[in-house]
Structure formats: C-alpha cells, structure tokens
Amino acid sequence: MGILENPDEYYMQTALREARAAMDEDEIPIGAVIVDSTGSIIARAHNQTERLHDVTAHAEMLAFTAASEAMGAKYLPDCTLYVTVEPCPMCAGAAGWTQVGRIVYGAGDPKRGYSLLKGPVLHPKTTVTDGVLEAECTALMKEFFKKKR
Amino acid sequence: MGILENPDEYYMQTALREARAAMDEDEIPIGAVIVDSTGSIIARAHNQTERLHDVTAHAEMLAFTAASEAMGAKYLPDCTLYVTVEPCPMCAGAAGWTQVGRIVYGAGDPKRGYSLLKGPVLHPKTTVTDGVLEAECTALMKEFFKKKR
C-alpha cells in the first residue's frame, strides 16, 4: 500500500514494523510512529517495558518524547500518532498533554484501552480513527500471548 | 514533624522540597517521592516539563522510572508514592501499571486530576490518601500561577 493511495495504512505498516521489532525482543508487540504535517515520520518506537524494566516505557510514551525532541516543541497539534493498539489511560493522558492533533490506532483494547474511561483524557481537539489494519495488529498480539502461555 | 510522629507529613515535606526545587527552576511546582516498605526514600523528582521540553516529564513519571531503576523491579506493590498535587490521568495510569501500593497526595486538582475520570485507572489494590499538607501544597501552586499572570 503506497503512501499516496492510503496514507493511514502506509504509516500503520511502519508502526507494525516497530511492533514486530518489539516481538523479536520478546516485548509486547506494540509499535508507534508520529508523523508531522508534511508527512515526515518524526518518531518511531516500540514497547520496551522489559528491556528498560520500566512499565511506563510504552511505544507511545517513547514516541512522544522522541517527537518533542525532534520538533523542539512540547506540543504536537499538527502531528498524528499511529499506534498498533489502542492507547491505555497513561498513554492517552500523555496524548492529552501533547495536544496531538490526531490518533490512529489498529486494534482496540477491551481490557486496558482508554476508551473504557468516561471523562476528559484526550485534548478536546484531538480526533481519533480506529481499526486501521486491525487484523494485522490483533494477529501480532495474539501470536505473542499464545507463545507466552 | 518527625518521621515517627507522622510519616505521611514527613514524606510529604520531602515532596514539597522537590516542588520548591521545581519552582526555583520556573517549573510548575509539583514534587514526588517514592518510599519502600522499610521507609527508605528510593526516588525523588520534580516536574521538568520545561527543561526537558517534554510534557510527559511529570514528577510522578520521573519518580516511577527512578524507583523501578532503584528496585530493579517493574512493580512497586510495597511502595508509597507521595506527590504534592493529585496525579493527572497519565500519571494515575502509570501508577496503575506500577501497581504502587499506596498513593498520598496533598492538593486536589479539580481541573486535571485523575479522580475526574470514571473507570479503571489505578490498580485495584492501590489505596489513596489525600489532603496531606494540602494547604502548603496548594499555596505553592497558587504562588507559581500568580507570578505567571
């Protein structure tokens, strides 16, 4: 899928590559990329909670920190976060602080997703698209947890 | 106030010293400490969002990462987080992932506090105490925002 044909799928494929890198490192396979208003990828990251022994080292958190560094700015209103799995409350809260313009995710997370919460988590101007390459994103998670059993 | 007389106030005083250090650096004056089951302070941190140009660099986030590093463990069920202001959804979500045993905070945050949310944010076993040295914690925030106006 080319970038012009379907940009959301194109960037989600990049996030999926990050998720697969996590899988190869025996981390929960979640990947994220952040794209600026010109379409450039300014941050890419995958879950590193095991390697860093740090439960806050989710793909999105690492990507936000890298994006702020890349932009030299605290706020990311013109950027889009692509992430293979629905953000948890921590990452959604972080997204709220960054004022990221748009969030696109693949698989929903019915146990830990931020959408379980009622109340203000994201910035009011942030828009959300879900279900992009959902099957691929879900398959990777299922494969990981099946191996762990 | 001595550690034996009122440990919560004792540790909150330490968190307040961190908050004052933030104030001196022109950061929002919020401080946090994490105490292990023996009463040792294993992490102390203050808000550094300006210095790091990173909106995720809240006192609690930095303290959780430092505590995990100090403990060599991802989970902190026997630890207590002391923080001068009620955690936001991001920090409460992080607290959930760490499974921190107890959270003690000073001032409530009626605009950004996690308690505005309905739904699972903290770990079900985490207990919360609020209002410890509330007046001092609130006064510091008011002083900061008064200077900013």
mmCIF file of C-alpha atoms in Angstrom:
data_model
loop_
_atom_site.group_PDB
_atom_site.id
_atom_site.type_symbol
_atom_site.label_atom_id
_atom_site.label_comp_id
_atom_site.label_asym_id
_atom_site.label_seq_id
_atom_site.Cartn_x
_atom_site.Cartn_y
_atom_site.Cartn_z
ATOM 1 C CA MET A 1 0.000 0.000 0.000
ATOM 2 C CA GLY A 2 1.576 3.278 -1.111
ATOM 3 C CA ILE A 3 1.718 6.476 0.867
ATOM 4 C CA LEU A 4 -0.468 8.336 -1.630
ATOM 5 C CA GLU A 5 -3.087 5.647 -2.020
ATOM 6 C CA ASN A 6 -3.774 5.197 1.668
ATOM 7 C CA PRO A 7 -1.526 7.185 4.000
ATOM 8 C CA ASP A 8 -3.116 5.777 7.161
ATOM 9 C CA GLU A 9 -2.319 2.205 6.115
ATOM 10 C CA TYR A 10 1.140 3.223 4.967
ATOM 11 C CA TYR A 11 2.056 4.720 8.340
ATOM 12 C CA MET A 12 0.384 1.894 10.216
ATOM 13 C CA GLN A 13 2.608 -0.548 8.292
ATOM 14 C CA THR A 14 5.567 1.379 9.683
ATOM 15 C CA ALA A 15 4.096 1.114 13.186
ATOM 16 C CA LEU A 16 3.617 -2.621 12.572
ATOM 17 C CA ARG A 17 7.295 -2.959 11.698
ATOM 18 C CA GLU A 18 8.071 -1.408 15.089
ATOM 19 C CA ALA A 19 5.649 -3.837 16.718
ATOM 20 C CA ARG A 20 7.438 -6.743 15.044
ATOM 21 C CA ALA A 21 10.764 -5.395 16.329
ATOM 22 C CA ALA A 22 9.240 -5.484 19.834
ATOM 23 C CA MET A 23 8.140 -9.086 19.244
ATOM 24 C CA ASP A 24 11.694 -10.027 18.197
ATOM 25 C CA GLU A 25 12.901 -8.603 21.527
ATOM 26 C CA ASP A 26 10.252 -10.550 23.460
ATOM 27 C CA GLU A 27 8.381 -7.350 24.266
ATOM 28 C CA ILE A 28 4.613 -6.960 23.927
ATOM 29 C CA PRO A 29 4.322 -6.212 20.182
ATOM 30 C CA ILE A 30 3.062 -2.656 20.055
ATOM 31 C CA GLY A 31 4.603 -0.062 17.773
ATOM 32 C CA ALA A 32 4.025 3.644 17.240
ATOM 33 C CA VAL A 33 5.070 6.343 14.810
ATOM 34 C CA ILE A 34 4.447 10.072 14.845
ATOM 35 C CA VAL A 35 4.062 11.941 11.574
ATOM 36 C CA ASP A 36 4.263 15.718 11.184
ATOM 37 C CA SER A 37 2.104 17.950 8.991
ATOM 38 C CA THR A 38 4.370 17.364 5.934
ATOM 39 C CA GLY A 39 4.011 13.590 6.232
ATOM 40 C CA SER A 40 7.500 13.038 7.607
ATOM 41 C CA ILE A 41 7.929 10.421 10.302
ATOM 42 C CA ILE A 42 9.498 12.289 13.218
ATOM 43 C CA ALA A 43 9.423 9.470 15.772
ATOM 44 C CA ARG A 44 9.137 5.704 15.791
ATOM 45 C CA ALA A 45 9.208 3.471 18.829
ATOM 46 C CA HIS A 46 8.139 0.143 20.230
ATOM 47 C CA ASN A 47 7.284 -1.121 23.642
ATOM 48 C CA GLN A 48 10.395 -1.542 25.816
ATOM 49 C CA THR A 49 8.975 -2.264 29.255
ATOM 50 C CA GLU A 50 11.014 -5.454 29.670
ATOM 51 C CA ARG A 51 14.316 -4.145 28.425
ATOM 52 C CA LEU A 52 14.083 -0.960 30.479
ATOM 53 C CA HIS A 53 12.382 -2.651 33.478
ATOM 54 C CA ASP A 54 10.002 0.261 33.326
ATOM 55 C CA VAL A 55 6.260 -0.141 32.949
ATOM 56 C CA THR A 56 5.982 3.404 31.628
ATOM 57 C CA ALA A 57 8.128 2.597 28.548
ATOM 58 C CA HIS A 58 5.165 2.107 26.209
ATOM 59 C CA ALA A 59 5.627 2.717 22.490
ATOM 60 C CA GLU A 60 3.517 5.883 22.594
ATOM 61 C CA MET A 61 5.371 7.412 25.564
ATOM 62 C CA LEU A 62 8.736 6.821 23.910
ATOM 63 C CA ALA A 63 7.390 8.211 20.621
ATOM 64 C CA PHE A 64 6.003 11.364 22.253
ATOM 65 C CA THR A 65 9.301 12.073 23.980
ATOM 66 C CA ALA A 66 11.210 11.487 20.723
ATOM 67 C CA ALA A 67 8.778 13.646 18.724
ATOM 68 C CA SER A 68 9.048 16.545 21.162
ATOM 69 C CA GLU A 69 12.811 16.236 20.930
ATOM 70 C CA ALA A 70 12.667 16.163 17.114
ATOM 71 C CA MET A 71 10.292 19.117 16.886
ATOM 72 C CA GLY A 72 11.956 21.105 19.673
ATOM 73 C CA ALA A 73 8.420 21.673 20.893
ATOM 74 C CA LYS A 74 6.272 20.421 23.735
ATOM 75 C CA TYR A 75 3.034 20.436 21.786
ATOM 76 C CA LEU A 76 2.204 18.405 18.693
ATOM 77 C CA PRO A 77 -1.132 19.771 17.400
ATOM 78 C CA ASP A 78 -0.161 19.251 13.746
ATOM 79 C CA CYS A 79 1.071 15.701 14.234
ATOM 80 C CA THR A 80 -0.594 12.305 14.007
ATOM 81 C CA LEU A 81 0.176 9.370 16.275
ATOM 82 C CA TYR A 82 -0.141 5.935 14.645
ATOM 83 C CA VAL A 83 -0.157 3.073 17.112
ATOM 84 C CA THR A 84 -0.946 -0.584 16.525
ATOM 85 C CA VAL A 85 -3.080 -0.980 19.662
ATOM 86 C CA GLU A 86 -5.478 1.405 21.380
ATOM 87 C CA PRO A 87 -3.619 3.566 23.921
ATOM 88 C CA CYS A 88 -4.006 2.838 27.643
ATOM 89 C CA PRO A 89 -5.080 5.605 30.060
ATOM 90 C CA MET A 90 -1.433 6.579 30.708
ATOM 91 C CA CYS A 91 -0.650 6.997 27.009
ATOM 92 C CA ALA A 92 -3.969 8.680 26.277
ATOM 93 C CA GLY A 93 -3.265 11.088 29.148
ATOM 94 C CA ALA A 94 0.159 11.778 27.654
ATOM 95 C CA ALA A 95 -1.500 12.340 24.265
ATOM 96 C CA GLY A 96 -3.766 14.841 26.001
ATOM 97 C CA TRP A 97 -0.797 16.806 27.320
ATOM 98 C CA THR A 98 0.921 16.820 23.895
ATOM 99 C CA GLN A 99 -2.302 18.052 22.261
ATOM 100 C CA VAL A 100 -1.514 15.675 19.365
ATOM 101 C CA GLY A 101 -3.870 16.525 16.511
ATOM 102 C CA ARG A 102 -4.919 13.029 15.568
ATOM 103 C CA ILE A 103 -4.613 9.479 16.840
ATOM 104 C CA VAL A 104 -4.934 6.465 14.540
ATOM 105 C CA TYR A 105 -4.899 3.009 16.051
ATOM 106 C CA GLY A 106 -5.275 -0.520 14.788
ATOM 107 C CA ALA A 107 -6.667 -2.940 17.341
ATOM 108 C CA GLY A 108 -8.953 -1.932 20.188
ATOM 109 C CA ASP A 109 -8.003 -2.982 23.720
ATOM 110 C CA PRO A 110 -11.184 -4.006 25.512
ATOM 111 C CA LYS A 111 -9.350 -4.581 28.821
ATOM 112 C CA ARG A 112 -6.900 -1.686 29.056
ATOM 113 C CA GLY A 113 -7.916 0.821 26.407
ATOM 114 C CA TYR A 114 -8.510 4.444 27.364
ATOM 115 C CA SER A 115 -11.968 4.335 25.815
ATOM 116 C CA LEU A 116 -13.132 2.379 28.868
ATOM 117 C CA LEU A 117 -12.873 5.637 30.790
ATOM 118 C CA LYS A 118 -15.501 8.301 30.995
ATOM 119 C CA GLY A 119 -14.158 11.824 31.290
ATOM 120 C CA PRO A 120 -11.553 14.138 29.786
ATOM 121 C CA VAL A 121 -8.375 12.286 28.803
ATOM 122 C CA LEU A 122 -7.516 13.435 25.273
ATOM 123 C CA HIS A 123 -7.294 17.083 24.247
ATOM 124 C CA PRO A 124 -10.719 18.246 23.029
ATOM 125 C CA LYS A 125 -9.325 18.992 19.540
ATOM 126 C CA THR A 126 -7.754 15.553 19.049
ATOM 127 C CA THR A 127 -9.546 13.353 16.533
ATOM 128 C CA VAL A 128 -9.382 9.553 16.628
ATOM 129 C CA THR A 129 -9.566 6.927 13.877
ATOM 130 C CA ASP A 130 -9.588 3.265 14.859
ATOM 131 C CA GLY A 131 -9.497 -0.070 13.059
ATOM 132 C CA VAL A 132 -6.668 0.690 10.580
ATOM 133 C CA LEU A 133 -5.001 -2.660 9.706
ATOM 134 C CA GLU A 134 -6.820 -4.025 12.718
ATOM 135 C CA ALA A 135 -6.459 -7.671 11.683
ATOM 136 C CA GLU A 136 -2.651 -7.460 11.383
ATOM 137 C CA CYS A 137 -2.329 -5.531 14.655
ATOM 138 C CA THR A 138 -4.529 -8.012 16.509
ATOM 139 C CA ALA A 139 -2.820 -11.058 14.995
ATOM 140 C CA LEU A 140 0.551 -9.918 16.300
ATOM 141 C CA MET A 141 -0.779 -9.516 19.853
ATOM 142 C CA LYS A 142 -2.486 -12.926 19.728
ATOM 143 C CA GLU A 143 0.679 -14.586 18.453
ATOM 144 C CA PHE A 144 2.692 -13.060 21.296
ATOM 145 C CA PHE A 145 0.349 -14.075 24.093
ATOM 146 C CA LYS A 146 -0.093 -17.558 22.635
ATOM 147 C CA LYS A 147 3.682 -18.077 22.819
ATOM 148 C CA LYS A 148 3.667 -16.880 26.432
ATOM 149 C CA ARG A 149 1.073 -19.418 27.567
ATOM 150 C CA MET B 1 7.198 16.933 62.028
ATOM 151 C CA GLY B 2 9.276 13.794 62.728
ATOM 152 C CA ILE B 3 9.160 10.604 60.732
ATOM 153 C CA LEU B 4 7.822 8.580 63.677
ATOM 154 C CA GLU B 5 5.182 11.084 64.731
ATOM 155 C CA ASN B 6 3.555 11.452 61.326
ATOM 156 C CA PRO B 7 5.295 9.637 58.492
ATOM 157 C CA ASP B 8 2.872 10.894 55.845
ATOM 158 C CA GLU B 9 3.617 14.518 56.699
ATOM 159 C CA TYR B 10 7.322 13.772 56.940
ATOM 160 C CA TYR B 11 7.499 12.311 53.433
ATOM 161 C CA MET B 12 5.190 14.984 52.048
ATOM 162 C CA GLN B 13 7.627 17.597 53.374
ATOM 163 C CA THR B 14 10.284 15.880 51.265
ATOM 164 C CA ALA B 15 7.969 16.019 48.243
ATOM 165 C CA LEU B 16 7.374 19.710 48.993
ATOM 166 C CA ARG B 17 11.126 20.332 48.926
ATOM 167 C CA GLU B 18 11.147 18.811 45.436
ATOM 168 C CA ALA B 19 8.209 21.046 44.480
ATOM 169 C CA ARG B 20 10.161 24.095 45.699
ATOM 170 C CA ALA B 21 13.132 22.990 43.613
ATOM 171 C CA ALA B 22 10.783 22.925 40.594
ATOM 172 C CA MET B 23 9.601 26.429 41.469
ATOM 173 C CA ASP B 24 13.214 27.655 41.605
ATOM 174 C CA GLU B 25 13.656 26.296 38.053
ATOM 175 C CA ASP B 26 10.459 28.012 36.877
ATOM 176 C CA GLU B 27 8.713 24.674 36.518
ATOM 177 C CA ILE B 28 5.185 24.000 37.791
ATOM 178 C CA PRO B 29 5.902 23.273 41.476
ATOM 179 C CA ILE B 30 4.970 19.634 41.895
ATOM 180 C CA GLY B 31 7.226 17.184 43.698
ATOM 181 C CA ALA B 32 7.087 13.458 44.326
ATOM 182 C CA VAL B 33 8.903 10.869 46.391
ATOM 183 C CA ILE B 34 8.572 7.099 46.477
ATOM 184 C CA VAL B 35 9.163 5.239 49.727
ATOM 185 C CA ASP B 36 9.747 1.494 50.022
ATOM 186 C CA SER B 37 8.377 -0.882 52.654
ATOM 187 C CA THR B 38 11.263 -0.098 55.046
ATOM 188 C CA GLY B 39 10.569 3.630 54.906
ATOM 189 C CA SER B 40 13.555 4.428 52.693
ATOM 190 C CA ILE B 41 13.104 7.047 50.012
ATOM 191 C CA ILE B 42 14.026 5.283 46.769
ATOM 192 C CA ALA B 43 13.104 8.076 44.334
ATOM 193 C CA ARG B 44 12.546 11.803 44.426
ATOM 194 C CA ALA B 45 11.681 14.008 41.488
ATOM 195 C CA HIS B 46 10.041 17.225 40.431
ATOM 196 C CA ASN B 47 8.272 18.381 37.354
ATOM 197 C CA GLN B 48 10.703 19.025 34.466
ATOM 198 C CA THR B 49 8.415 19.594 31.503
ATOM 199 C CA GLU B 50 10.055 22.921 30.611
ATOM 200 C CA ARG B 51 13.658 21.889 30.994
ATOM 201 C CA LEU B 52 13.154 18.674 29.021
ATOM 202 C CA HIS B 53 10.642 20.197 26.559
ATOM 203 C CA ASP B 54 8.593 17.111 27.277
ATOM 204 C CA VAL B 55 5.049 17.253 28.588
ATOM 205 C CA THR B 56 5.363 13.702 29.898
ATOM 206 C CA ALA B 57 8.141 14.689 32.351
ATOM 207 C CA HIS B 58 5.840 14.968 35.346
ATOM 208 C CA ALA B 59 7.262 14.447 38.836
ATOM 209 C CA GLU B 60 5.429 11.139 39.246
ATOM 210 C CA MET B 61 6.599 9.726 35.892
ATOM 211 C CA LEU B 62 10.217 10.563 36.646
ATOM 212 C CA ALA B 63 9.841 9.122 40.160
ATOM 213 C CA PHE B 64 8.323 5.859 38.889
ATOM 214 C CA THR B 65 11.135 5.370 36.405
ATOM 215 C CA ALA B 66 13.738 6.142 39.086
ATOM 216 C CA ALA B 67 12.064 3.830 41.601
ATOM 217 C CA SER B 68 11.924 0.921 39.141
ATOM 218 C CA GLU B 69 15.599 1.509 38.445
ATOM 219 C CA ALA B 70 16.406 1.617 42.180
ATOM 220 C CA MET B 71 14.374 -1.503 42.962
ATOM 221 C CA GLY B 72 15.435 -3.376 39.825
ATOM 222 C CA ALA B 73 11.754 -4.219 39.524
ATOM 223 C CA LYS B 74 8.894 -3.160 37.318
ATOM 224 C CA TYR B 75 6.233 -3.399 40.009
ATOM 225 C CA LEU B 76 6.080 -1.414 43.223
ATOM 226 C CA PRO B 77 3.290 -3.007 45.279
ATOM 227 C CA ASP B 78 5.086 -2.386 48.607
ATOM 228 C CA CYS B 79 5.895 1.240 47.847
ATOM 229 C CA THR B 80 4.088 4.505 48.519
ATOM 230 C CA LEU B 81 4.046 7.478 46.156
ATOM 231 C CA TYR B 82 3.891 10.882 47.847
ATOM 232 C CA VAL B 83 3.041 13.708 45.496
ATOM 233 C CA THR B 84 2.147 17.297 46.296
ATOM 234 C CA VAL B 85 -0.732 17.512 43.791
ATOM 235 C CA GLU B 86 -3.304 14.929 42.699
ATOM 236 C CA PRO B 87 -1.965 12.893 39.755
ATOM 237 C CA CYS B 88 -3.312 13.556 36.256
ATOM 238 C CA PRO B 89 -4.747 10.687 34.152
ATOM 239 C CA MET B 90 -1.317 9.973 32.605
ATOM 240 C CA CYS B 91 0.386 9.666 35.988
ATOM 241 C CA ALA B 92 -2.503 7.746 37.511
ATOM 242 C CA GLY B 93 -2.361 5.379 34.538
ATOM 243 C CA ALA B 94 1.374 4.956 35.121
ATOM 244 C CA ALA B 95 0.654 4.299 38.807
ATOM 245 C CA GLY B 96 -1.781 1.619 37.681
ATOM 246 C CA TRP B 97 0.898 -0.122 35.635
ATOM 247 C CA THR B 98 3.410 0.024 38.530
ATOM 248 C CA GLN B 99 0.805 -1.444 40.909
ATOM 249 C CA VAL B 100 2.114 1.020 43.529
ATOM 250 C CA GLY B 101 0.612 0.030 46.879
ATOM 251 C CA ARG B 102 -0.430 3.453 48.093
ATOM 252 C CA ILE B 103 -0.702 6.993 46.812
ATOM 253 C CA VAL B 104 -0.672 10.005 49.150
ATOM 254 C CA TYR B 105 -1.268 13.430 47.706
ATOM 255 C CA GLY B 106 -1.586 16.947 49.059
ATOM 256 C CA ALA B 107 -3.761 19.222 46.945
ATOM 257 C CA GLY B 108 -6.606 18.019 44.759
ATOM 258 C CA ASP B 109 -6.659 19.095 41.108
ATOM 259 C CA PRO B 110 -10.251 19.860 40.181
ATOM 260 C CA LYS B 111 -9.342 20.539 36.524
ATOM 261 C CA ARG B 112 -6.815 17.854 35.650
ATOM 262 C CA GLY B 113 -6.963 15.287 38.455
ATOM 263 C CA TYR B 114 -7.487 11.628 37.638
ATOM 264 C CA SER B 115 -10.459 11.477 40.004
ATOM 265 C CA LEU B 116 -12.484 13.313 37.347
ATOM 266 C CA LEU B 117 -12.462 10.058 35.390
ATOM 267 C CA LYS B 118 -14.858 7.204 35.821
ATOM 268 C CA GLY B 119 -13.374 3.786 35.174
ATOM 269 C CA PRO B 120 -10.308 1.709 35.968
ATOM 270 C CA VAL B 121 -7.124 3.798 36.144
ATOM 271 C CA LEU B 122 -5.330 2.752 39.335
ATOM 272 C CA HIS B 123 -4.581 -0.865 40.234
ATOM 273 C CA PRO B 124 -7.497 -2.285 42.244
ATOM 274 C CA LYS B 125 -5.234 -2.871 45.280
ATOM 275 C CA THR B 126 -3.841 0.682 45.391
ATOM 276 C CA THR B 127 -5.111 2.751 48.318
ATOM 277 C CA VAL B 128 -5.252 6.556 48.208
ATOM 278 C CA THR B 129 -4.942 9.196 50.936
ATOM 279 C CA ASP B 130 -5.493 12.837 50.035
ATOM 280 C CA GLY B 131 -5.198 16.198 51.796
ATOM 281 C CA VAL B 132 -1.795 15.650 53.457
ATOM 282 C CA LEU B 133 -0.230 19.122 53.932
ATOM 283 C CA GLU B 134 -2.847 20.316 51.480
ATOM 284 C CA ALA B 135 -2.511 23.995 52.432
ATOM 285 C CA GLU B 136 1.252 24.076 51.771
ATOM 286 C CA CYS B 137 0.903 22.143 48.504
ATOM 287 C CA THR B 138 -1.879 24.442 47.277
ATOM 288 C CA ALA B 139 -0.072 27.617 48.360
ATOM 289 C CA LEU B 140 2.942 26.718 46.238
ATOM 290 C CA MET B 141 0.798 26.194 43.123
ATOM 291 C CA LYS B 142 -1.087 29.468 43.710
ATOM 292 C CA GLU B 143 2.176 31.368 44.160
ATOM 293 C CA PHE B 144 3.518 29.973 40.879
ATOM 294 C CA PHE B 145 0.478 30.770 38.773
ATOM 295 C CA LYS B 146 0.154 34.244 40.355
ATOM 296 C CA LYS B 147 3.720 35.033 39.222
ATOM 297 C CA LYS B 148 2.884 33.784 35.707
ATOM 298 C CA ARG B 149 -0.087 36.089 35.256
#
